[in-house]
Tab-separated table of C-alpha atoms in Angstrom:
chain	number	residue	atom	x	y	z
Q	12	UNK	CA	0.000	0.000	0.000
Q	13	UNK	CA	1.712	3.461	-0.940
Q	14	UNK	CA	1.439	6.244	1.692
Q	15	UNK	CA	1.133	9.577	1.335
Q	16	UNK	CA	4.275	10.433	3.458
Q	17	UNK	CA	6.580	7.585	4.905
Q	18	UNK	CA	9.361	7.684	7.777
Q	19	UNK	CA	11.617	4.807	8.667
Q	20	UNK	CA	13.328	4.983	12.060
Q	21	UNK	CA	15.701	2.460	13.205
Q	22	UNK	CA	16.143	1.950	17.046
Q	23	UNK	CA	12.663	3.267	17.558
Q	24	UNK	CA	12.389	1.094	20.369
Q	25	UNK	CA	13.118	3.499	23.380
Q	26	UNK	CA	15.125	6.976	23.489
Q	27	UNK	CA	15.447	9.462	21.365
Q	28	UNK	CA	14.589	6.558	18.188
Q	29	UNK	CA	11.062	6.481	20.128
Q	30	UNK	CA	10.343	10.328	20.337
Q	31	UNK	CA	11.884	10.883	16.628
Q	32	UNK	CA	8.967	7.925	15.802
Q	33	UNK	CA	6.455	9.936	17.506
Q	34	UNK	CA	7.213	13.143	16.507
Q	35	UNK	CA	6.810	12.367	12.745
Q	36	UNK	CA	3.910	10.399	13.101
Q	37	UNK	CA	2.423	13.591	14.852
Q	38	UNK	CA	3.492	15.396	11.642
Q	39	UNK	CA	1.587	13.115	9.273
Q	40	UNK	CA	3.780	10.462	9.090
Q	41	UNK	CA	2.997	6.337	8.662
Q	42	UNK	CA	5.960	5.323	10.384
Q	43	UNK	CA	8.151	2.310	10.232
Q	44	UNK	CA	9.517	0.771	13.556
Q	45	UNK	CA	12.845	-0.513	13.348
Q	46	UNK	CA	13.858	-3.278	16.153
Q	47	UNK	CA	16.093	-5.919	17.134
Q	48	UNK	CA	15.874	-6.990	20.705
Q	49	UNK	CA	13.882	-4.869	22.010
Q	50	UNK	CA	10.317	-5.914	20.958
Q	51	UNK	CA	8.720	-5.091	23.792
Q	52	UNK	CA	10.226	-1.885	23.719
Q	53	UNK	CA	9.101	-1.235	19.968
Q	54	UNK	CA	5.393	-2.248	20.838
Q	55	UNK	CA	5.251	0.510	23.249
Q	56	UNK	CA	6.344	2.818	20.072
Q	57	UNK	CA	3.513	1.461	18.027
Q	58	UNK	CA	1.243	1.765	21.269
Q	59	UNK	CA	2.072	5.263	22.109
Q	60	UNK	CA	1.559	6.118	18.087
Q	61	UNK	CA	-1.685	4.231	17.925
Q	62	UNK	CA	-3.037	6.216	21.029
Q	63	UNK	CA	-2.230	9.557	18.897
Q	64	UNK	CA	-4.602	8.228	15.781
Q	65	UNK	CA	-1.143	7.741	14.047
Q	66	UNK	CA	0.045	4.819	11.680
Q	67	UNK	CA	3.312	2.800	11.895
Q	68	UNK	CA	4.187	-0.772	11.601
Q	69	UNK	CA	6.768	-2.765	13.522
Q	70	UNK	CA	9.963	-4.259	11.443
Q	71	UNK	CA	12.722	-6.437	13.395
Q	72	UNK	CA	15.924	-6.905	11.518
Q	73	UNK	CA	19.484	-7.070	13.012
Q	74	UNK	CA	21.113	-4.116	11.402
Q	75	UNK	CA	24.654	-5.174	12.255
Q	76	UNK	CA	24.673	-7.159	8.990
Q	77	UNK	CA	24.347	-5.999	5.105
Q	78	UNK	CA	21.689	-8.679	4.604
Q	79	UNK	CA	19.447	-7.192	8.235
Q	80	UNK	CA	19.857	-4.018	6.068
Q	81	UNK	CA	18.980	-4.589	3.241
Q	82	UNK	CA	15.694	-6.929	4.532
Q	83	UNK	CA	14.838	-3.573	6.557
Q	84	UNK	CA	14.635	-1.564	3.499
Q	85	UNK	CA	12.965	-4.086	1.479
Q	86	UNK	CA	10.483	-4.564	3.671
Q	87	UNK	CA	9.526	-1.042	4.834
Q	88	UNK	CA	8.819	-0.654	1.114
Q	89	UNK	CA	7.054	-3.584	0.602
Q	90	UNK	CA	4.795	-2.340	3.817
Q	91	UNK	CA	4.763	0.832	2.617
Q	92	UNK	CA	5.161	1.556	-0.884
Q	93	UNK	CA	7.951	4.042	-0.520
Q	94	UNK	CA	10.854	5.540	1.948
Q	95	UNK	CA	10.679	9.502	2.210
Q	96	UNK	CA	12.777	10.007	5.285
Q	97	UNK	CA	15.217	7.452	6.737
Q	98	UNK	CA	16.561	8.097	10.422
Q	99	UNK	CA	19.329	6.167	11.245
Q	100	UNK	CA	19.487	6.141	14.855
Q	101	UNK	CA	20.133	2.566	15.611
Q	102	UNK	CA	23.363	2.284	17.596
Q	103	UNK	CA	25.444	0.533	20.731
Q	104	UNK	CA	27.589	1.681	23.334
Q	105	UNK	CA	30.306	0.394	25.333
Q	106	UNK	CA	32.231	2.090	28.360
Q	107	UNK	CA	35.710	0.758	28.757
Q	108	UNK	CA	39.093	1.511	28.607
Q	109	UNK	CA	40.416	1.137	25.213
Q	110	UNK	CA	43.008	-1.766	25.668
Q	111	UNK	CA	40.650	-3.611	28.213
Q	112	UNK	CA	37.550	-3.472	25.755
Q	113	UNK	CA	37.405	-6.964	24.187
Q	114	UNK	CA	37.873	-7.976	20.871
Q	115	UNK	CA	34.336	-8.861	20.529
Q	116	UNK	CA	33.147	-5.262	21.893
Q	117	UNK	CA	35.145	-3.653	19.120
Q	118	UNK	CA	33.851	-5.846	16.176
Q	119	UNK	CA	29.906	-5.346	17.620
Q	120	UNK	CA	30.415	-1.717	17.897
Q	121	UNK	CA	31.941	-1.501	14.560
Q	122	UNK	CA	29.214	-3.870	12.669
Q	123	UNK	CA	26.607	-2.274	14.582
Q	124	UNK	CA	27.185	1.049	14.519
Q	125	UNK	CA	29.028	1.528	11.475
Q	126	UNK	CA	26.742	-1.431	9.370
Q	127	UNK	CA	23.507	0.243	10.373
Q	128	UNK	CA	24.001	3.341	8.484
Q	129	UNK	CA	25.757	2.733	5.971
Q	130	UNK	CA	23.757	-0.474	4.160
Q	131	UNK	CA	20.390	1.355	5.298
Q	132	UNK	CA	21.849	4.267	3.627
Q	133	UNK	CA	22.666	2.323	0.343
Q	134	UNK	CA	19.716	0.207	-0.168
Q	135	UNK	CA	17.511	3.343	0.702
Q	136	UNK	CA	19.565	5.283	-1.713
Q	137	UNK	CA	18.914	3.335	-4.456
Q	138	UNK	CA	15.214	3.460	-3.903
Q	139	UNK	CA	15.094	7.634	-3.804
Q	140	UNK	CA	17.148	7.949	-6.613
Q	141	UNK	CA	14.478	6.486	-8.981
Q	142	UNK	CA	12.066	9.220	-6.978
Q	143	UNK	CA	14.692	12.398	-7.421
Q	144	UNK	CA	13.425	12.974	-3.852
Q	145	UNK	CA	14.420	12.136	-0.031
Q	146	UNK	CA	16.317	12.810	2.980
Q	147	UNK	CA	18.583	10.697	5.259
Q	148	UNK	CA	19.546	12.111	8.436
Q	149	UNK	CA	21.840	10.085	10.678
Q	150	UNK	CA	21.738	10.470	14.651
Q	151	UNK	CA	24.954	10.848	15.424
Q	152	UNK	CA	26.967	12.118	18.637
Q	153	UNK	CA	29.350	14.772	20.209
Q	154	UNK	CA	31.831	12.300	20.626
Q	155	UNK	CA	32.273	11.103	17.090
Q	156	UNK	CA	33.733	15.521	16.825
Q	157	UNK	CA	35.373	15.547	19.918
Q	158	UNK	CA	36.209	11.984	20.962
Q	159	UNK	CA	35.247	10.660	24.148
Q	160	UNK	CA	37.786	8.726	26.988
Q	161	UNK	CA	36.839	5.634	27.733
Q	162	UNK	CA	34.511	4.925	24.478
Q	163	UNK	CA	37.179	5.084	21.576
Q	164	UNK	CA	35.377	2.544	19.548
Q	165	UNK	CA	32.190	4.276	19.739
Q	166	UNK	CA	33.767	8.027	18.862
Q	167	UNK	CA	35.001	5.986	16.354
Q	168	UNK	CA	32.049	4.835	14.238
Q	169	UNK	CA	30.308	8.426	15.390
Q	170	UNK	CA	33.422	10.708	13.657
Q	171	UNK	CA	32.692	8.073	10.635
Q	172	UNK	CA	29.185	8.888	10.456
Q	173	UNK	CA	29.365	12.363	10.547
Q	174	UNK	CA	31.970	12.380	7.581
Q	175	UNK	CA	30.055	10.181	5.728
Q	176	UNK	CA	27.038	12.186	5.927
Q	177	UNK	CA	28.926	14.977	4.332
Q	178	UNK	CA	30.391	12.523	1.432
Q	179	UNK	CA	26.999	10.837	0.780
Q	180	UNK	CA	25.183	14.596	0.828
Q	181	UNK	CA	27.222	16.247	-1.683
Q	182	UNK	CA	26.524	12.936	-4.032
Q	183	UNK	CA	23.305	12.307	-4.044
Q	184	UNK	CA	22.474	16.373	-3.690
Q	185	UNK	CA	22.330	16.402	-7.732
Q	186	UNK	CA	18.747	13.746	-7.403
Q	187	UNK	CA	17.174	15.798	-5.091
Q	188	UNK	CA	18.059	13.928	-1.637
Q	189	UNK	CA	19.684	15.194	1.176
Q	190	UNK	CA	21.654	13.753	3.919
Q	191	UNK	CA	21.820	15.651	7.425
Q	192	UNK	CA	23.128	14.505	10.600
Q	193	UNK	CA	21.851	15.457	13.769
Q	194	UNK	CA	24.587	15.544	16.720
Q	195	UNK	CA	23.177	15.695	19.861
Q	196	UNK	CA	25.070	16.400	23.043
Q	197	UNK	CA	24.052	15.104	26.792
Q	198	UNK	CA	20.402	13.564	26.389
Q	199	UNK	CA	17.941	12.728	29.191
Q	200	UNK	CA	17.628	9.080	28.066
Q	201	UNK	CA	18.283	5.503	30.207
Q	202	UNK	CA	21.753	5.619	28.297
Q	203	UNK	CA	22.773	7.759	30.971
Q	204	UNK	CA	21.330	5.702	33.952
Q	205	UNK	CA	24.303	4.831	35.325
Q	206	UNK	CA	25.772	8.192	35.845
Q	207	UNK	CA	25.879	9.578	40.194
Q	208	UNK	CA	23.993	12.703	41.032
Q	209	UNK	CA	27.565	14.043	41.267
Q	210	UNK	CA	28.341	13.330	37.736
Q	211	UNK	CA	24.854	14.305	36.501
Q	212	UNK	CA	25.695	17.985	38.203
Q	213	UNK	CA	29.137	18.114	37.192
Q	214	UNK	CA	27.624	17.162	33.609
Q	215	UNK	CA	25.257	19.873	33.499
Q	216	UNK	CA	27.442	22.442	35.174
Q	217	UNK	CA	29.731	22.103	31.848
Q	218	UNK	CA	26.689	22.859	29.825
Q	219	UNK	CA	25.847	26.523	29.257
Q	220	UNK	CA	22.147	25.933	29.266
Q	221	UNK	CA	22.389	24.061	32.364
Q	222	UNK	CA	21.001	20.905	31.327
Q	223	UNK	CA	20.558	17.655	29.220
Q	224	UNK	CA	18.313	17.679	26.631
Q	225	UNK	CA	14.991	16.379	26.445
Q	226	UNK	CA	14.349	13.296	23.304
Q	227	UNK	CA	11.551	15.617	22.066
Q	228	UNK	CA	14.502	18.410	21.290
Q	229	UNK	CA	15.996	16.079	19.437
Q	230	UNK	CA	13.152	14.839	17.644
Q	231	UNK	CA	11.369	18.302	16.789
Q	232	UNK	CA	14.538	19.196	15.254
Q	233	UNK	CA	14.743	16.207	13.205
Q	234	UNK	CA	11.179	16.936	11.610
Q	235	UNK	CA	12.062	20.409	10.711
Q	236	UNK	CA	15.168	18.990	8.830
Q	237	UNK	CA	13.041	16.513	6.877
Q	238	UNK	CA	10.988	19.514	6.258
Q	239	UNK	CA	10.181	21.651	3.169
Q	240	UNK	CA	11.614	24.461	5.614
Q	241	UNK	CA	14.680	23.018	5.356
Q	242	UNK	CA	15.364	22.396	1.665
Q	243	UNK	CA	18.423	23.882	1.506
Q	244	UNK	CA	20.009	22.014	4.010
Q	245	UNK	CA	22.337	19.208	3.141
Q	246	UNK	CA	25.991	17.217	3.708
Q	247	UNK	CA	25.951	19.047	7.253
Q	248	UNK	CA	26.008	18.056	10.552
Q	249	UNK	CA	24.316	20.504	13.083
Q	250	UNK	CA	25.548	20.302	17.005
Q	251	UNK	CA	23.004	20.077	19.087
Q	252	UNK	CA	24.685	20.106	22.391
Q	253	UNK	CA	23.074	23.474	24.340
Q	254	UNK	CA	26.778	24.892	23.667
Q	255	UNK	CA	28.675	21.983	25.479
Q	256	UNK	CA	31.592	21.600	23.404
């Protein structure tokens, strides 16, 4: 069935994937769930959109390999009809000193994080080409521009988003699709769970506004780049970090 308007968001399950999910479907959106693990997660996505009067379906698919990729895009299409917007949000962390992180961290962070934007990206591609329309914007992170201690793999495949973002914008800018990157700084989100009251303050007293920022920030910003208001926006990636670095 072809849509009028169709978002794809992978790790919708929770976070800022979540509010991104239901921010677009508040815009008019049929939106497409991406999962892996979290399933019950992702049905509390399609709940939350369903209780709005939105439309979405759920798709699980591990992203950390080319064919989880390119089943994703294959079957948001065959669900949908079409693409317009692709989110790439899906993504892992690990905190660890460098040289005590285990092999198997480092290839998971790479496949996952690296994998799941850059085979969503190319099967999408291919399918807005033939439209001469779309955007891509990729969720990336202050530490892929700044590098974090104590999550080199991670700044890693975040620094190689962002530069691909700018490569894969200025390519496919000539068909009418743009590729943005959104790079948020400290978000309220269960990623930082772990962090003391101490470190929370100490956190937020190196932030200028004085705070993290809410997923909704995030995701309202994400909507007005996918937006007609936006059009002349592309191959960038926009800090969103209330002045942190």
């Amino acid at each position: 069935m072809l849509r009028s308007k169709v978002c794809l968001v992978t790790g919708a399950s929770k976070g800022i994937g979540r509010s991104i999910a239901l921010e677009f479907s508040k815009n008019g959106y049929f939106v497409i769930i991406h999962y892996n693990k979290d399933e019950k997660g992702a049905m509390e996505t399609e709940r939350l959109i369903k209780k709005a009067s939105g439309h979405c379906n759920l798709i699980k698919s591990d992203l950390s390999t080319r064919v989880g990729c390119k089943s994703l895009i294959e079957s948001a299409i065959s669900k949908a009809g079409k693409v317009d917007i692709l989110i790439n949000n899906a993504g892992i962390s690990k905190n660890n000193p460098f040289i005590f992180t285990s092999e198997e961290d480092i290839e998971n962070l790479i496949n996952t994080n690296i994998n799941s934007f850059l085979y969503t990206s190319y099967y999408t591609s291919k399918h807005m080409v033939t439209k001469k329309q779309g955007v891509i914007i990729n969720i990336g992170s202050i530490w892929g521009e700044v590098g974090a201690s104590n999550e080199v793999v991670y700044s890693l495949t975040k620094g190689a988003m962002h530069s691909f973002t700018k490569s894969l914008g200025k390519e496919l800018g000539p068909s009418g699709i743009r590729v943005l990157a959104i790079v948020p700084g400290i978000v309220d989100t269960s990623m930082n769970k772990d962090l003391t009251e101490d470190e929370k303050f100490d956190l937020m007293d190196s932030i200028p506004l004085g705070r993290f920022a809410s997923t909704s920030e995030i995701a309202e910003f994400a909507v007005f780049l996918a937006s007609p208001s936006a059009s002349y926006a592309n191959a960038k990636v926009f800090i969103v970090d209330g002045g942190f670095i």
